């Protein structure tokens, strides 16, 4: 009995630790809760209350892992726009959250705040050096399904999700890389297919068209010429031969582009893990 009383504080500590581990998801957090927080964030911006907005983002950060259903991209994009307004007011990087908002929902309203936010153009994501995600699940970034993600750090706040084996996993990231175990297995550096440069087919097409046009034009001029001089005949013949040769070079460039394997680029995976 004396031993039980002596060890009682340790049992209390263990109980409290177990409670702390279980506590985060005891209260359900779903898409409706996220919509409620988006409305609270909008109200905080309307009232110029950055403290209230900070509480909203803190609640999302603390509760995100409890979300076991797909993130609503439109709702999250609204929240990211309000975050961009806060960052702008604080003189910090507002482009990262606004870019993420527009990628998640290109139609999200951002017609408030400073001119640079209201007139911010729709971003275009360059897939050239993106890293493919793993094949053992379906992955989402800010509510949109992704097949590949940017290597290294993702600037600003993000909600990322994985769906595998009938189970959702949600994480809140801020200035952090996409989870490494959600990315396709790679060695120290990953070979990522680079988009084939359009230089060869475009150049080949241009040469082919120009060469064929020169050859046809010179032939037509020779046929329609009345008593052409020897010099003119020689010039037209040279243009005709040169035109067809140029067209042949253009066709060759196009064939080389189609036949050759696509080049690859080495992309080193980096960031805070």
Tab-separated table of C-alpha atoms in Angstrom:
chain	number	residue	atom	x	y	z
A	1	UNK	CA	0.000	0.000	0.000
A	2	UNK	CA	2.841	2.359	0.904
A	3	UNK	CA	4.450	1.625	-2.495
A	4	UNK	CA	1.230	2.535	-4.311
A	5	UNK	CA	1.054	5.884	-2.575
A	6	UNK	CA	4.733	6.486	-3.257
A	7	UNK	CA	4.293	5.831	-7.014
A	8	UNK	CA	0.974	7.658	-7.294
A	9	UNK	CA	2.498	10.848	-8.798
A	10	UNK	CA	4.049	8.793	-11.625
A	11	UNK	CA	0.641	7.242	-12.420
A	12	UNK	CA	-0.866	10.705	-12.514
A	13	UNK	CA	1.850	11.866	-14.882
A	14	UNK	CA	1.326	8.894	-17.186
A	15	UNK	CA	-2.425	9.507	-17.184
A	16	UNK	CA	-1.958	13.158	-18.071
A	17	UNK	CA	0.442	12.264	-20.882
A	18	UNK	CA	-2.023	9.746	-22.294
A	19	UNK	CA	-4.792	12.311	-22.069
A	20	UNK	CA	-2.653	14.874	-23.861
A	21	UNK	CA	-2.024	12.444	-26.703
A	22	UNK	CA	-5.712	11.615	-27.057
A	23	UNK	CA	-6.990	15.146	-26.549
A	24	UNK	CA	-6.377	16.740	-29.961
A	25	UNK	CA	-9.036	14.689	-31.794
A	26	UNK	CA	-11.572	14.185	-29.020
A	27	UNK	CA	-13.548	17.068	-30.513
A	28	UNK	CA	-14.453	16.431	-34.135
A	29	UNK	CA	-13.008	18.698	-36.772
A	30	UNK	CA	-14.569	18.502	-40.206
A	31	UNK	CA	-15.170	20.561	-43.337
A	32	UNK	CA	-18.068	22.362	-41.669
A	33	UNK	CA	-15.744	23.457	-38.880
A	34	UNK	CA	-13.300	24.680	-41.519
A	35	UNK	CA	-16.090	26.701	-43.173
A	36	UNK	CA	-16.981	28.202	-39.804
A	37	UNK	CA	-13.390	29.250	-39.280
A	38	UNK	CA	-13.257	30.739	-42.783
A	39	UNK	CA	-16.266	32.905	-41.901
A	40	UNK	CA	-14.579	33.939	-38.655
A	41	UNK	CA	-11.432	34.832	-40.604
A	42	UNK	CA	-13.485	36.969	-43.013
A	43	UNK	CA	-15.105	38.754	-40.057
A	44	UNK	CA	-11.697	39.344	-38.452
A	45	UNK	CA	-10.423	40.956	-41.649
A	46	UNK	CA	-13.539	43.136	-41.915
A	47	UNK	CA	-12.881	44.347	-38.360
A	48	UNK	CA	-9.109	44.742	-38.870
A	49	UNK	CA	-8.640	42.287	-36.009
A	50	UNK	CA	-5.411	40.422	-36.760
A	51	UNK	CA	-5.395	38.854	-33.309
A	52	UNK	CA	-8.727	37.146	-33.979
A	53	UNK	CA	-7.451	36.023	-37.362
A	54	UNK	CA	-4.358	34.608	-35.685
A	55	UNK	CA	-6.571	32.583	-33.340
A	56	UNK	CA	-8.401	31.133	-36.349
A	57	UNK	CA	-5.162	30.010	-37.986
A	58	UNK	CA	-3.896	28.641	-34.652
A	59	UNK	CA	-7.047	26.525	-34.303
A	60	UNK	CA	-6.617	25.162	-37.812
A	61	UNK	CA	-2.977	24.374	-37.113
A	62	UNK	CA	-3.896	22.520	-33.919
A	63	UNK	CA	-6.899	20.648	-35.334
A	64	UNK	CA	-5.885	19.859	-38.923
A	65	UNK	CA	-4.704	16.329	-38.122
A	66	UNK	CA	-8.225	15.500	-36.931
A	67	UNK	CA	-9.711	16.189	-40.368
A	68	UNK	CA	-10.677	12.815	-41.831
A	69	UNK	CA	-12.419	13.949	-45.011
A	70	UNK	CA	-11.349	15.889	-48.121
A	71	UNK	CA	-10.428	19.523	-47.607
A	72	UNK	CA	-12.780	21.888	-49.426
A	73	UNK	CA	-10.407	23.764	-51.752
A	74	UNK	CA	-12.738	26.770	-52.062
A	75	UNK	CA	-13.003	27.196	-48.291
A	76	UNK	CA	-9.270	26.812	-47.745
A	77	UNK	CA	-8.554	29.253	-50.588
A	78	UNK	CA	-10.745	31.847	-48.814
A	79	UNK	CA	-8.683	31.390	-45.675
A	80	UNK	CA	-5.449	31.748	-47.610
A	81	UNK	CA	-6.646	35.044	-49.123
A	82	UNK	CA	-7.301	36.409	-45.625
A	83	UNK	CA	-3.845	35.190	-44.596
A	84	UNK	CA	-2.355	37.068	-47.555
A	85	UNK	CA	-4.096	40.251	-46.384
A	86	UNK	CA	-2.681	39.812	-42.883
A	87	UNK	CA	0.833	39.167	-44.201
A	88	UNK	CA	0.573	42.254	-46.410
A	89	UNK	CA	-0.502	44.402	-43.446
A	90	UNK	CA	2.488	43.117	-41.460
A	91	UNK	CA	4.899	43.787	-44.311
A	92	UNK	CA	5.672	40.115	-44.826
A	93	UNK	CA	5.444	37.729	-47.781
A	94	UNK	CA	1.801	37.789	-48.912
A	95	UNK	CA	2.443	36.308	-52.360
A	96	UNK	CA	2.951	32.750	-51.095
A	97	UNK	CA	-0.498	32.340	-49.481
A	98	UNK	CA	-2.212	34.233	-52.308
A	99	UNK	CA	-0.517	32.086	-54.959
A	100	UNK	CA	-1.579	28.936	-53.081
A	101	UNK	CA	-5.133	30.277	-52.817
A	102	UNK	CA	-5.376	30.898	-56.560
A	103	UNK	CA	-3.892	27.510	-57.414
A	104	UNK	CA	-6.395	25.823	-55.098
A	105	UNK	CA	-9.343	27.827	-56.441
A	106	UNK	CA	-8.642	30.094	-59.448
A	107	UNK	CA	-12.012	31.777	-58.911
A	108	UNK	CA	-11.463	32.765	-55.285
A	109	UNK	CA	-12.290	36.420	-54.625
A	110	UNK	CA	-9.318	38.643	-53.834
A	111	UNK	CA	-10.841	42.017	-54.689
A	112	UNK	CA	-10.071	43.577	-51.310
A	113	UNK	CA	-6.998	45.078	-49.738
A	114	UNK	CA	-4.034	46.682	-51.500
A	115	UNK	CA	-3.925	47.115	-55.266
A	116	UNK	CA	-1.181	44.505	-55.701
A	117	UNK	CA	-3.427	41.875	-54.089
A	118	UNK	CA	-6.540	42.917	-56.007
A	119	UNK	CA	-4.649	42.857	-59.319
A	120	UNK	CA	-2.522	39.800	-58.608
A	121	UNK	CA	-2.492	37.640	-61.774
A	122	UNK	CA	-3.567	34.028	-61.902
A	123	UNK	CA	-0.407	31.952	-61.324
A	124	UNK	CA	0.589	29.216	-63.760
A	125	UNK	CA	2.276	26.205	-62.193
A	126	UNK	CA	5.365	25.017	-64.054
A	127	UNK	CA	5.493	21.204	-63.944
A	128	UNK	CA	9.053	20.990	-65.298
A	129	UNK	CA	10.831	19.989	-62.119
A	130	UNK	CA	7.997	18.688	-59.970
A	131	UNK	CA	8.607	15.473	-58.058
A	132	UNK	CA	6.057	12.651	-58.447
A	133	UNK	CA	4.101	11.558	-55.389
A	134	UNK	CA	4.031	7.995	-54.102
A	135	UNK	CA	1.891	5.352	-55.787
A	136	UNK	CA	0.411	3.841	-52.654
A	137	UNK	CA	-2.269	6.470	-52.163
A	138	UNK	CA	-4.034	9.575	-53.428
A	139	UNK	CA	-2.500	12.869	-52.382
A	140	UNK	CA	-3.866	16.373	-52.067
A	141	UNK	CA	-2.325	19.813	-51.680
A	142	UNK	CA	-4.631	22.581	-50.457
A	143	UNK	CA	-7.685	20.589	-51.457
A	144	UNK	CA	-6.610	19.690	-55.006
A	145	UNK	CA	-5.380	16.262	-56.022
A	146	UNK	CA	-1.759	16.259	-57.142
A	147	UNK	CA	0.352	13.797	-59.113
A	148	UNK	CA	3.585	15.696	-58.468
A	149	UNK	CA	4.715	18.381	-56.060
A	150	UNK	CA	7.387	21.025	-55.786
A	151	UNK	CA	10.607	19.713	-54.233
A	152	UNK	CA	11.906	21.477	-51.177
A	153	UNK	CA	10.072	23.930	-48.991
A	154	UNK	CA	6.470	24.915	-49.708
A	155	UNK	CA	6.231	28.577	-48.749
A	156	UNK	CA	3.394	29.690	-46.505
A	157	UNK	CA	0.626	27.633	-44.853
A	158	UNK	CA	-0.748	24.509	-46.526
A	159	UNK	CA	-3.115	21.656	-45.800
A	160	UNK	CA	-1.860	18.387	-47.269
A	161	UNK	CA	-3.705	15.085	-47.269
A	162	UNK	CA	-3.171	11.449	-48.130
A	163	UNK	CA	-5.887	8.867	-48.705
A	164	UNK	CA	-4.792	5.237	-48.583
A	165	UNK	CA	-6.277	1.970	-47.346
A	166	UNK	CA	-9.625	3.680	-46.704
A	167	UNK	CA	-8.094	6.218	-44.323
A	168	UNK	CA	-7.468	9.974	-44.524
A	169	UNK	CA	-4.399	11.634	-43.049
A	170	UNK	CA	-4.230	15.426	-42.851
A	171	UNK	CA	-1.285	17.627	-41.945
A	172	UNK	CA	-0.817	21.352	-41.584
A	173	UNK	CA	2.444	22.620	-43.095
A	174	UNK	CA	3.987	26.059	-42.897
A	175	UNK	CA	7.204	26.827	-44.790
A	176	UNK	CA	7.928	23.106	-44.882
A	177	UNK	CA	8.339	20.446	-47.598
A	178	UNK	CA	5.655	18.004	-48.718
A	179	UNK	CA	5.940	14.943	-46.422
A	180	UNK	CA	8.894	12.888	-47.619
A	181	UNK	CA	7.086	9.569	-47.164
A	182	UNK	CA	4.329	10.808	-49.500
A	183	UNK	CA	6.798	11.376	-52.328
A	184	UNK	CA	7.770	8.608	-54.760
A	185	UNK	CA	10.803	6.612	-53.537
A	186	UNK	CA	14.025	8.130	-54.827
A	187	UNK	CA	17.757	7.762	-54.317
A	188	UNK	CA	19.875	10.676	-53.142
A	189	UNK	CA	18.744	12.584	-56.211
A	190	UNK	CA	15.646	11.989	-58.314
A	191	UNK	CA	15.556	11.739	-62.070
A	192	UNK	CA	12.678	13.909	-63.208
A	193	UNK	CA	11.711	14.014	-66.852
A	194	UNK	CA	12.192	17.473	-68.213
A	195	UNK	CA	9.680	18.698	-70.726
A	196	UNK	CA	11.065	18.366	-74.199
A	197	UNK	CA	12.214	21.672	-75.534
A	198	UNK	CA	10.008	22.912	-78.392
A	199	UNK	CA	13.075	24.415	-80.095
A	200	UNK	CA	13.678	21.484	-82.469
A	201	UNK	CA	10.121	20.950	-83.736
A	202	UNK	CA	9.464	24.693	-84.027
A	203	UNK	CA	12.722	25.318	-85.881
A	204	UNK	CA	12.182	22.280	-88.073
A	205	UNK	CA	8.671	23.385	-88.965
A	206	UNK	CA	9.836	26.904	-89.772
A	207	UNK	CA	12.680	25.663	-91.981
A	208	UNK	CA	10.425	23.170	-93.696
A	209	UNK	CA	7.757	25.751	-94.510
A	210	UNK	CA	10.301	28.346	-95.646
A	211	UNK	CA	12.192	25.842	-97.787
A	212	UNK	CA	9.088	24.449	-99.453
A	213	UNK	CA	7.756	27.940	-100.113
A	214	UNK	CA	11.051	28.995	-101.718
A	215	UNK	CA	11.175	25.886	-103.914
A	216	UNK	CA	7.570	26.205	-105.097
A	217	UNK	CA	7.873	29.927	-105.736
A	218	UNK	CA	11.085	29.540	-107.744
A	219	UNK	CA	9.512	26.740	-109.804
A	220	UNK	CA	6.429	28.850	-110.531
A	221	UNK	CA	8.574	31.812	-111.579
A	222	UNK	CA	10.592	29.597	-113.924
A	223	UNK	CA	7.467	28.149	-115.514
A	224	UNK	CA	5.783	31.513	-116.035
A	225	UNK	CA	8.878	33.441	-117.155
A	226	UNK	CA	8.919	34.508	-120.802
A	227	UNK	CA	12.343	34.022	-122.411
A	228	UNK	CA	14.322	34.238	-119.164
A	229	UNK	CA	18.021	34.972	-119.356
A	230	UNK	CA	20.575	32.312	-118.549
A	231	UNK	CA	21.463	34.125	-115.342
A	232	UNK	CA	17.833	34.226	-114.191
A	233	UNK	CA	17.365	30.560	-114.995
A	234	UNK	CA	20.460	29.708	-112.970
A	235	UNK	CA	19.234	31.775	-110.032
A	236	UNK	CA	15.789	30.150	-110.052
A	237	UNK	CA	17.337	26.679	-110.241
A	238	UNK	CA	19.587	27.487	-107.297
A	239	UNK	CA	16.627	28.784	-105.280
A	240	UNK	CA	14.631	25.676	-106.130
A	241	UNK	CA	17.394	23.289	-105.093
A	242	UNK	CA	18.186	25.322	-101.973
A	243	UNK	CA	14.518	25.486	-100.978
A	244	UNK	CA	14.034	21.750	-101.158
A	245	UNK	CA	17.287	21.212	-99.261
A	246	UNK	CA	16.093	23.586	-96.536
A	247	UNK	CA	12.772	21.748	-96.330
A	248	UNK	CA	14.695	18.484	-95.947
A	249	UNK	CA	16.739	19.879	-93.065
A	250	UNK	CA	13.560	21.030	-91.334
A	251	UNK	CA	11.972	17.609	-91.683
A	252	UNK	CA	15.133	16.021	-90.329
A	253	UNK	CA	15.039	18.166	-87.178
A	254	UNK	CA	11.446	17.177	-86.516
A	255	UNK	CA	12.260	13.476	-86.980
A	256	UNK	CA	15.239	13.741	-84.601
A	257	UNK	CA	12.994	15.342	-81.958
A	258	UNK	CA	10.439	12.552	-82.182
A	259	UNK	CA	12.987	9.740	-82.263
A	260	UNK	CA	15.347	10.813	-79.492
A	261	UNK	CA	14.594	9.953	-75.841
A	262	UNK	CA	13.515	12.772	-73.581
A	263	UNK	CA	16.371	14.287	-71.574
A	264	UNK	CA	16.303	14.090	-67.825
A	265	UNK	CA	17.313	16.525	-65.146
A	266	UNK	CA	18.679	15.757	-61.716
A	267	UNK	CA	16.644	17.341	-58.949
A	268	UNK	CA	17.947	17.050	-55.428
A	269	UNK	CA	15.257	16.686	-52.802
A	270	UNK	CA	15.930	19.136	-50.023
A	271	UNK	CA	14.137	20.928	-47.233
A	272	UNK	CA	13.350	20.498	-43.567
A	273	UNK	CA	12.324	16.909	-42.750
